Coordinates of C-alpha atoms in Angstrom, one line a residue:
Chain A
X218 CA 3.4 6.7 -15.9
X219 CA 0.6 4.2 -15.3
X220 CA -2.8 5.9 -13.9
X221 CA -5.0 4.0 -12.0
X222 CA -8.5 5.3 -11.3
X223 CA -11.0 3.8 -8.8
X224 CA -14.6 4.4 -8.4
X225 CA -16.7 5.7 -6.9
X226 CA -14.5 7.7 -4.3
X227 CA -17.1 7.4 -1.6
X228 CA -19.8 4.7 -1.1
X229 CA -22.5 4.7 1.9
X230 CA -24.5 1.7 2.3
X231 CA -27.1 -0.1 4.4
X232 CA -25.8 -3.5 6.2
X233 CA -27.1 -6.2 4.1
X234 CA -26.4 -4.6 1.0
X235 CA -24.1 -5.7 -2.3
X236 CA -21.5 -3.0 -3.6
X237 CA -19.2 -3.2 -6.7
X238 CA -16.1 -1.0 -6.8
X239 CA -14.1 -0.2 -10.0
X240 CA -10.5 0.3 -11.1
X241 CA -9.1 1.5 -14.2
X242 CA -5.5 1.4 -15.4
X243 CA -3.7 2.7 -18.7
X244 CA -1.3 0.2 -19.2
X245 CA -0.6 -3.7 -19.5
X246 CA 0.0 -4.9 -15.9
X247 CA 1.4 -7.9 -14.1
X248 CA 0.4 -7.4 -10.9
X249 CA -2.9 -6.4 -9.6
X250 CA -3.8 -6.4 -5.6
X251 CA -7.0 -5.1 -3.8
X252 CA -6.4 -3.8 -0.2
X253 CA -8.7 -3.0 2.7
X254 CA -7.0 -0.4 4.8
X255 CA -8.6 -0.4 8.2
X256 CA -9.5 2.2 10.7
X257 CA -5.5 2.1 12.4
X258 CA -3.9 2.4 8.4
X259 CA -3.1 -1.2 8.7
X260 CA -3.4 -2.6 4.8
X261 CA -5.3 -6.1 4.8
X262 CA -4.8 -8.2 1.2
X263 CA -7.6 -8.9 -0.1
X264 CA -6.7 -10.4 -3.7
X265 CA -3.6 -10.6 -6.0
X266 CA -5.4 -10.4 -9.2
X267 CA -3.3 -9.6 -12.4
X268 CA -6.1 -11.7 -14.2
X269 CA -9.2 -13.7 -13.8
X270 CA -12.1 -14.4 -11.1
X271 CA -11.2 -14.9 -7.0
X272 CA -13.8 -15.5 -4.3
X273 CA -13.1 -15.3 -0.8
X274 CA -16.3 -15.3 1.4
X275 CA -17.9 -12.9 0.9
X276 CA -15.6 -11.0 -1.4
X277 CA -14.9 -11.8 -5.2
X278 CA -12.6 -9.9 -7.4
X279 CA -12.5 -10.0 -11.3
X280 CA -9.5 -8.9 -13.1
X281 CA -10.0 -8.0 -17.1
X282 CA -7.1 -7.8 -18.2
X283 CA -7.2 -6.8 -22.0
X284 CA -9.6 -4.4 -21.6
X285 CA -7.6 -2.8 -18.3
X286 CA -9.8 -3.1 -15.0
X287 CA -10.7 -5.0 -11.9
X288 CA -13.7 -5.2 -10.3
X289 CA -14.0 -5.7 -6.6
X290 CA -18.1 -7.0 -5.4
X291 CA -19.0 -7.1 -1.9
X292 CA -21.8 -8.8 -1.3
X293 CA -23.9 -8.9 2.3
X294 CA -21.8 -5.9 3.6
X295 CA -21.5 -5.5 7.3
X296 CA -20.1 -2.9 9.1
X297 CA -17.0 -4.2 9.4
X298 CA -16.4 -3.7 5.8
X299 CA -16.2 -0.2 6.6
X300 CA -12.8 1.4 5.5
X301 CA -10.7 2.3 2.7
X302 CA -10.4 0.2 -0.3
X303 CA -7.6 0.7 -2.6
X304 CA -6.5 -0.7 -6.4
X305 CA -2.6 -1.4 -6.7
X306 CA -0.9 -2.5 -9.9
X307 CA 2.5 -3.1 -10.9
X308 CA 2.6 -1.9 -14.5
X309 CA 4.2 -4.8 -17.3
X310 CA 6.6 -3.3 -19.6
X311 CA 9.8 -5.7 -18.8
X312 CA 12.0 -3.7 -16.6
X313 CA 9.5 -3.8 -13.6
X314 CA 10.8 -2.5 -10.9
X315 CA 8.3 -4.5 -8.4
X316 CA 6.9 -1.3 -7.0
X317 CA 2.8 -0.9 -6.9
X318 CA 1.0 2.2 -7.9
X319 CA -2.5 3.0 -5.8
X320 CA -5.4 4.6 -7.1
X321 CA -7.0 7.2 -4.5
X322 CA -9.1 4.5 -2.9
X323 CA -12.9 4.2 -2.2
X324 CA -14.3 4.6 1.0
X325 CA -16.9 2.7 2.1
X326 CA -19.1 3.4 5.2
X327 CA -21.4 0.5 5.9
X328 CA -24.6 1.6 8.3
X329 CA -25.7 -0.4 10.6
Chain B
X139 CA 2.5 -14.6 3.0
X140 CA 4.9 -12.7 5.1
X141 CA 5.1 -11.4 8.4
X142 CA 6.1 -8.0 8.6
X143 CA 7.0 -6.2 12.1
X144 CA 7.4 -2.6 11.8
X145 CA 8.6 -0.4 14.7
X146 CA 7.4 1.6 16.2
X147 CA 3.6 1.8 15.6
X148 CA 3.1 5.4 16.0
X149 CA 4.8 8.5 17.5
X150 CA 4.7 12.1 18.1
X151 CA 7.9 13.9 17.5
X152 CA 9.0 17.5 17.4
X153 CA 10.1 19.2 14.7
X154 CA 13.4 19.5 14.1
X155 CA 14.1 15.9 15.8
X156 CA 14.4 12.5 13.1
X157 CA 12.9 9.5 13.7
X158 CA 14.0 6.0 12.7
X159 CA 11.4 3.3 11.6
X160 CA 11.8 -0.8 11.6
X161 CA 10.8 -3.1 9.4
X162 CA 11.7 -7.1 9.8
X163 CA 10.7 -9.6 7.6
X164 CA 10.0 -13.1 9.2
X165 CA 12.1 -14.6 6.0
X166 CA 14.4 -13.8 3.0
X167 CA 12.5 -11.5 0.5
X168 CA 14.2 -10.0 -2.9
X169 CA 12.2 -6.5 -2.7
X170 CA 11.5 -4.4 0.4
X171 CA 9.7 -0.6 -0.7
X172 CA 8.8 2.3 1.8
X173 CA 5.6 4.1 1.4
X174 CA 4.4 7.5 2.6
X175 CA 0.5 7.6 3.2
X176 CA -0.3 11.7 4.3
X177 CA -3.6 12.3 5.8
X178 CA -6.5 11.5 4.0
X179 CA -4.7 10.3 0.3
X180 CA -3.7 7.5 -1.0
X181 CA 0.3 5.5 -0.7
X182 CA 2.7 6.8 -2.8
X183 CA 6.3 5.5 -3.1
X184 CA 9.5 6.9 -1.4
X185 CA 12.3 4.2 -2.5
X186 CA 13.5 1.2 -3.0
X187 CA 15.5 -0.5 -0.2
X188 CA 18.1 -2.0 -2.0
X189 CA 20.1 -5.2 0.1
X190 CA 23.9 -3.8 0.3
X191 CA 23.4 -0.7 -1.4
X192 CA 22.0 2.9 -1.9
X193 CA 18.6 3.0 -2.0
X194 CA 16.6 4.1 -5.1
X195 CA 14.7 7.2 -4.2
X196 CA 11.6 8.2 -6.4
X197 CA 10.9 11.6 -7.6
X198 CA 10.4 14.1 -4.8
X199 CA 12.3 12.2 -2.4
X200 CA 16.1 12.8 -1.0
X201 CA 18.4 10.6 0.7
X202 CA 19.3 13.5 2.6
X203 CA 15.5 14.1 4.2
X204 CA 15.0 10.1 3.8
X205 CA 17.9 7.9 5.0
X206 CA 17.5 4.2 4.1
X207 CA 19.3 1.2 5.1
X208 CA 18.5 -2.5 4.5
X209 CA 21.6 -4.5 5.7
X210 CA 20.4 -8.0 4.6
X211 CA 16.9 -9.5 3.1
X212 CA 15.1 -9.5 6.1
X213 CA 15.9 -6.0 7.4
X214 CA 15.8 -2.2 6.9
X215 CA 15.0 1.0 8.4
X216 CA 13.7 4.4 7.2
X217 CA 14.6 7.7 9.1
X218 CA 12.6 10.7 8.1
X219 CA 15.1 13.5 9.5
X220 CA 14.7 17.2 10.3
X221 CA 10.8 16.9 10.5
X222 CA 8.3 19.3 10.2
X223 CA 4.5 19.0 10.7
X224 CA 4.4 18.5 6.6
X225 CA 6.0 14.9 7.6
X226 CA 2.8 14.1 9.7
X227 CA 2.0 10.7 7.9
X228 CA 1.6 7.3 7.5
X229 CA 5.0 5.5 6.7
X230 CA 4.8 1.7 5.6
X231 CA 7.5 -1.1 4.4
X232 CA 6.3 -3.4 1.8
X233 CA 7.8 -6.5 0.6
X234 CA 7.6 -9.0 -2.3
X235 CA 9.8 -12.4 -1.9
X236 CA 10.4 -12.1 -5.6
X237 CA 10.1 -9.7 -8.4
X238 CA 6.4 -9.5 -9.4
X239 CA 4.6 -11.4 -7.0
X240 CA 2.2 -10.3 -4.2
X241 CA 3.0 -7.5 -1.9
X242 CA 2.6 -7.6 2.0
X243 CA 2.8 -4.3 3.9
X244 CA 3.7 -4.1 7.5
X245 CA 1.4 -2.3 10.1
X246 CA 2.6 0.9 9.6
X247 CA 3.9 4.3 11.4
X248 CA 1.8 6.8 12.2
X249 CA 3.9 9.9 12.8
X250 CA 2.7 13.1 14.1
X251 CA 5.0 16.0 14.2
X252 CA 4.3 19.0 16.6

């Protein structure tokens, strides 16, 4: 099956400061979503992103498709930021089933 | 988007007992999907809810430990039965109003078995 991979695992940074997190897949996709899973398990959307560049606020997300990963910045971090950030892509190969597979997350502790 | 209400938040069970989780949709969607999130790792698929029929389990799941039911396209319900501490998780429903678009995952379950 598909692997998704997302670095780095863990992340620890000052408030104030900008972070890029990484995910990898093996295969073609057609669907790619970045989550923010917060302290109660709750999962917040953050971007569906099978292709191309998205800003929201702070957040922007980047989506190379051909070349098989996404890139999630985070620019001005503040301590709410902190949580789990997870990769999940629906891999392309025409019988989709509509399921998505996560990578292991990174988890990001912003400092005050 | 979709609003997703799933039932009940969290619980603490003991073992041997089964617990039955809710998920309602606030509209019509094509796919509904349970997840299982255990402590500390990331989601990983149980089955498909399938609307009027058997749902599609993935590998290393039974209908026998994981009942599902999903009457109509804005309803369905997971029952983890016979539990034992191992079932201490995170359960949540996810749904896509059609095939390949963006997913939306309800609140979750956090389930503690003692």
């Amino acid at each position: 099956g598909i692997q998704v991979e997302q670095s780095p695992p863990d992340l620890i940074l000052q408030e104030g400061a900008n972070s890029t997190l990484r995910c990898n897949f093996s295969d073609s996709v057609n669907n790619l979503q970045w989550f923010h899973q917060n302290p109660w398990g709750q999962l917040i959307n953050l971007f569906y992103i099978p292709s191309g560049t998205k800003q929201n606020g702070r957040l922007s997300a980047t989506t190379v498709a051909t070349e098989r990963y996404s890139l999630l910045y985070i620019s001005s971090s503040q301590t709410t930021d902190s949580g789990v950030y997870f990769c999940a892509v629906e891999r392309d190969y025409g019988g989709s089933q509509g399921n998505l597979i996560f990578g292991k997350g990174t988890k990001l502790s912003v400092k005050p | 988007s979709a609003v997703i209400s799933q039932k009940p938040s969290r619980d603490i069970c003991q073992r041997g007992t089964s617990l039955t989780i809710q998920c309602q949709v606030d509209s019509q969607v094509t796919m509904m999907f349970w997840y299982r999130q255990q402590p500390g790792q990331s989601l990983t698929l149980i089955a498909t809810a399938n609307q009027g029929s058997e749902a599609t389990y993935e590998s290393g799941f039974v209908i026998d430990k994981f009942p599902i039911s999903r009457p109509n396209l804005t309803f369905s319900t997971l029952t983890v039965s016979n539990m034992s501490p191992e079932d201490s998780s995170i359960y949540l429903c996810s749904v896509e109003r059609l095939l390949d678009t963006e997913a939306f995952f309800g609140q979750g379950t956090r389930l503690t078995v003692v």
